[in-house]
CSV table of C-alpha atoms in Angstrom, one decimal:
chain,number,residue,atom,x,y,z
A,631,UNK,CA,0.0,0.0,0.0
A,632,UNK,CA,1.5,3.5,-1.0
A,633,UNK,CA,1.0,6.1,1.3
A,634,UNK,CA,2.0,9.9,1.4
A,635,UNK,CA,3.9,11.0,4.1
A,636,UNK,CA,4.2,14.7,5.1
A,637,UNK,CA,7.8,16.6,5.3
A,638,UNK,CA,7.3,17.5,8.9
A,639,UNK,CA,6.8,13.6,9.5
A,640,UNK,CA,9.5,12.6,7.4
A,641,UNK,CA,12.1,15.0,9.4
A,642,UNK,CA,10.2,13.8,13.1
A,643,UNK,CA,12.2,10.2,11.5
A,644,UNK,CA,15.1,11.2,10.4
A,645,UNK,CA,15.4,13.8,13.7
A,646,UNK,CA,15.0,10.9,16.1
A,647,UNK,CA,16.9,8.0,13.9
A,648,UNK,CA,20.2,10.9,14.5
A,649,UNK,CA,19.2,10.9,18.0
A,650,UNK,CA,20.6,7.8,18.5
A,651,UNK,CA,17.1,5.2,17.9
A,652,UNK,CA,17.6,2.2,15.4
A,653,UNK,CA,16.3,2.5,11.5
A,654,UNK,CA,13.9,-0.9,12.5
A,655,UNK,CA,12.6,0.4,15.7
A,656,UNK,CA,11.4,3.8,13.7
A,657,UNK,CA,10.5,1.7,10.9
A,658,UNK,CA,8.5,-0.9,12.8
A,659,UNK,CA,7.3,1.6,15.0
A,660,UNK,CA,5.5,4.0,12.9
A,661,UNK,CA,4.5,1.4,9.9
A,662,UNK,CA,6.7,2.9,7.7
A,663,UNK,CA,9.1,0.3,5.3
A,664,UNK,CA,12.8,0.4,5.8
A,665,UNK,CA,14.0,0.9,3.1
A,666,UNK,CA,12.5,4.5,2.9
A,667,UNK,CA,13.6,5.4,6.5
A,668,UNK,CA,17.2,5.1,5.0
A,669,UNK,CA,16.0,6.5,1.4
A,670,UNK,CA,14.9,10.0,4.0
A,671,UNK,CA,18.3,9.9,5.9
A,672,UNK,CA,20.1,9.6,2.8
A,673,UNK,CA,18.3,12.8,1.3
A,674,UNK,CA,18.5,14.4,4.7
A,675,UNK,CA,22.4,13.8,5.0
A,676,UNK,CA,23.0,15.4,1.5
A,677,UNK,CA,20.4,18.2,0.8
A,678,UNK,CA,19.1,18.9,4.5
A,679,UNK,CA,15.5,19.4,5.2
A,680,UNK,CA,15.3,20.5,1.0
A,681,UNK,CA,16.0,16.5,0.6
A,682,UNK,CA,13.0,15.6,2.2
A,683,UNK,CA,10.0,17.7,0.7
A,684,UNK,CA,7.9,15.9,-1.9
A,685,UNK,CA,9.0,16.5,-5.5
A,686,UNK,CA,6.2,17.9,-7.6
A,687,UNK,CA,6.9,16.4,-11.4
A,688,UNK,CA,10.2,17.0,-12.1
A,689,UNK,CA,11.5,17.9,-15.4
A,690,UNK,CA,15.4,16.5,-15.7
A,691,UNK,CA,17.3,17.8,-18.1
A,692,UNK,CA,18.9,15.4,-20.5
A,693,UNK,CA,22.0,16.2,-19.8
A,694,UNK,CA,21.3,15.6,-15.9
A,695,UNK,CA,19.9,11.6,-17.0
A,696,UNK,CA,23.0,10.9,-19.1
A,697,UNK,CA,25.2,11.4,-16.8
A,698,UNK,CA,23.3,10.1,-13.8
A,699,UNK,CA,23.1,6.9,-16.7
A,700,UNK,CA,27.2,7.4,-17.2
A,701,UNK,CA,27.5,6.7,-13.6
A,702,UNK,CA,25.5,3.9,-12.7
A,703,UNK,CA,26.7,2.2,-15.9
A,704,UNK,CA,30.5,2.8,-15.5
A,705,UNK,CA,30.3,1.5,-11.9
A,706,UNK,CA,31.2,4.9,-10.2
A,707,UNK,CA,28.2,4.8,-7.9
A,708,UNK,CA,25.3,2.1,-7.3
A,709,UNK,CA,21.6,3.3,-7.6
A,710,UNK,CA,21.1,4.8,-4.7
A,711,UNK,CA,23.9,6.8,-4.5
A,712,UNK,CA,23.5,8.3,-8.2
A,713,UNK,CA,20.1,9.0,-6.8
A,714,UNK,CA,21.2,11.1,-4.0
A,715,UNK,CA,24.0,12.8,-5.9
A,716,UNK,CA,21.9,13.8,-8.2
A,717,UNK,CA,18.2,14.2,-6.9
A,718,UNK,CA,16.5,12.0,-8.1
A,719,UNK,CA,13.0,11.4,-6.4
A,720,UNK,CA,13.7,7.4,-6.4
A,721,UNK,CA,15.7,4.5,-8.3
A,722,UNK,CA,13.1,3.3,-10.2
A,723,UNK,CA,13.4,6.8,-12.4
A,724,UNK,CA,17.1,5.9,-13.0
A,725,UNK,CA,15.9,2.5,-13.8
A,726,UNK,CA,13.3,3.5,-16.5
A,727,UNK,CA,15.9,6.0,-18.0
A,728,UNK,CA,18.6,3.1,-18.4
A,729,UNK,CA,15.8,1.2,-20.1
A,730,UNK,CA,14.8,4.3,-22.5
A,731,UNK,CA,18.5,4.9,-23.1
A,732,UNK,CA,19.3,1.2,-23.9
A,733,UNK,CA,16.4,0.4,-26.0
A,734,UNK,CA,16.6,4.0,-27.9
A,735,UNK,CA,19.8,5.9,-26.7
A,736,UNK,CA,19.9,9.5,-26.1
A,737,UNK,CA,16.6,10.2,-28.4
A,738,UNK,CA,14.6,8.4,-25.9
A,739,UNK,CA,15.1,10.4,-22.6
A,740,UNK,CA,13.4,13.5,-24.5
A,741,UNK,CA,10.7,14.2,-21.5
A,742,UNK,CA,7.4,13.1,-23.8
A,743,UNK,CA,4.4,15.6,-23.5
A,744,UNK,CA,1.6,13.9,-21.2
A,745,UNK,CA,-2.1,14.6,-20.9
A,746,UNK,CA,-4.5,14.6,-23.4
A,747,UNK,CA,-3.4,16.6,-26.7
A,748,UNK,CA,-5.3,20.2,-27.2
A,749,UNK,CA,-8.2,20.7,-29.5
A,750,UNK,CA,-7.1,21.4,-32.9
A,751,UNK,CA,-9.2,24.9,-33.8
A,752,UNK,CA,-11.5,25.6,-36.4
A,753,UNK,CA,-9.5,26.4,-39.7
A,754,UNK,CA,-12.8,28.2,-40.9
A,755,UNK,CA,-12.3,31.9,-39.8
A,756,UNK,CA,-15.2,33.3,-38.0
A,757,UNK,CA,-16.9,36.8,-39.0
A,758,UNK,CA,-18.2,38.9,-36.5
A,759,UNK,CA,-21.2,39.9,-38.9
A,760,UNK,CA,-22.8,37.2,-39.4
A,761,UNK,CA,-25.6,37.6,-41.9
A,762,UNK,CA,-28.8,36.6,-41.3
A,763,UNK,CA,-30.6,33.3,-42.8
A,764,UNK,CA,-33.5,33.3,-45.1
A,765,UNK,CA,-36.0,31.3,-44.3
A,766,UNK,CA,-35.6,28.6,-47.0
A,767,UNK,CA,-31.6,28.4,-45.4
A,768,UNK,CA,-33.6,28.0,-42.4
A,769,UNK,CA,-35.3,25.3,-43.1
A,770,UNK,CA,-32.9,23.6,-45.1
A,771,UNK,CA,-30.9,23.5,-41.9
A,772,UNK,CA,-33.5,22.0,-39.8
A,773,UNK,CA,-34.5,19.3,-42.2
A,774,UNK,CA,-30.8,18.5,-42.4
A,775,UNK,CA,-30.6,18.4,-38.6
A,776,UNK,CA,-33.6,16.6,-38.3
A,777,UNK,CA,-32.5,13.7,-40.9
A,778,UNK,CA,-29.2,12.9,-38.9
A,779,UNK,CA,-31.6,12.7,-35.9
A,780,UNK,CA,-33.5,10.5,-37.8
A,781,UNK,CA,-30.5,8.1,-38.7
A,782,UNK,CA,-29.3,8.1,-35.0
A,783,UNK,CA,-32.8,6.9,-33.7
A,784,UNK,CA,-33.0,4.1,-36.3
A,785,UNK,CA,-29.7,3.3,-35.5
A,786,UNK,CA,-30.2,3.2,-31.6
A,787,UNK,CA,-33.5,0.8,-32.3
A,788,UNK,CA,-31.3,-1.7,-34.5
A,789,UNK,CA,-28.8,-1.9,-31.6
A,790,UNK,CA,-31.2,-2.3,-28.9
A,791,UNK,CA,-33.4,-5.4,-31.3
A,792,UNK,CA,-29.6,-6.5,-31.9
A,793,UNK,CA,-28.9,-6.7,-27.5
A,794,UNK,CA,-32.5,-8.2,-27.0
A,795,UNK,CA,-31.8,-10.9,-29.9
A,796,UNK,CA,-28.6,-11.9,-28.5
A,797,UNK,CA,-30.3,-12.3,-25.3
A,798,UNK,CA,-32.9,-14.9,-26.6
A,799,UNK,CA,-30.2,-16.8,-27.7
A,800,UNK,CA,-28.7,-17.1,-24.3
């Protein structure tokens, strides 16, 4: 189960782990996993209380994820410690970079664009004077709106005879 935990509870930890109390004693005490405890106290030993406030998205440069890459690869530091040299929220982001950078090299640590893509705009330009419509216009539009309404009905009854077939034949 992944839970949130605040920076002021975060540096409560890491204050009383320096104050001379065990890593499993904390960890067992207040439910959180180990392996985080130390995660914190690493962060808190190399950027201070900064280290232990949640990162909001970050945004690494390139530059920043080959070198972290560089050395993890070469052997210069393990995981971890290329995470806490260069602040990086957890190993698992090194991880998925190494795989990026192996299966597509330096073109696939570009940061992507997420979310849903914007609305293309209207290519027609709009006039602010819009003329008014005859009546025959008028009514063209209607009947035009009205037979698409038409065709959606129909359609809708076809589907709901299709479901209510299909359900006889169960």
């Amino acid at each position: 189960m992944r839970r949130k935990y605040t920076a002021e509870f975060r540096l409560k930890l890491v204050k009383e782990y320096l104050a001379g109390q065990s890593k499993k004693g904390l960890a067992e005490l207040h439910g959180v996993p180990r392996t985080l405890l130390r995660r914190w106290i690493s962060y808190y030993e190399s950027f201070g209380n900064l280290g232990l406030v949640s990162k909001k998205t970050n945004n690494y440069p390139i530059e920043l994820k080959v070198l972290a890459i560089e050395c993890y690869r070469y052997k210069t530091l393990s995981l971890k410690e290329c995470c806490i040299r260069f602040n990086i929220a957890n190993d698992g982001t090194l991880l998925g970079w190494l795989r990026k950078y192996e299966q597509f090299g330096i073109g696939g640590l570009d940061a992507k664009p997420k979310g849903r893509k914007p609305m293309q705009e209207d290519k027609k330009p709009l006039s602010k004077k819009e003329k008014p419509l005859t009546r025959l216009e008028e009514l063209e539009r209607e009947n035009l709106y009205l037979r698409a309404e038409n065709e959606v009905l129909k359609k809708l009854e076809a589907l709901t005879l299709k479901k209510q077939a299909q359900k006889r034949k169960r």
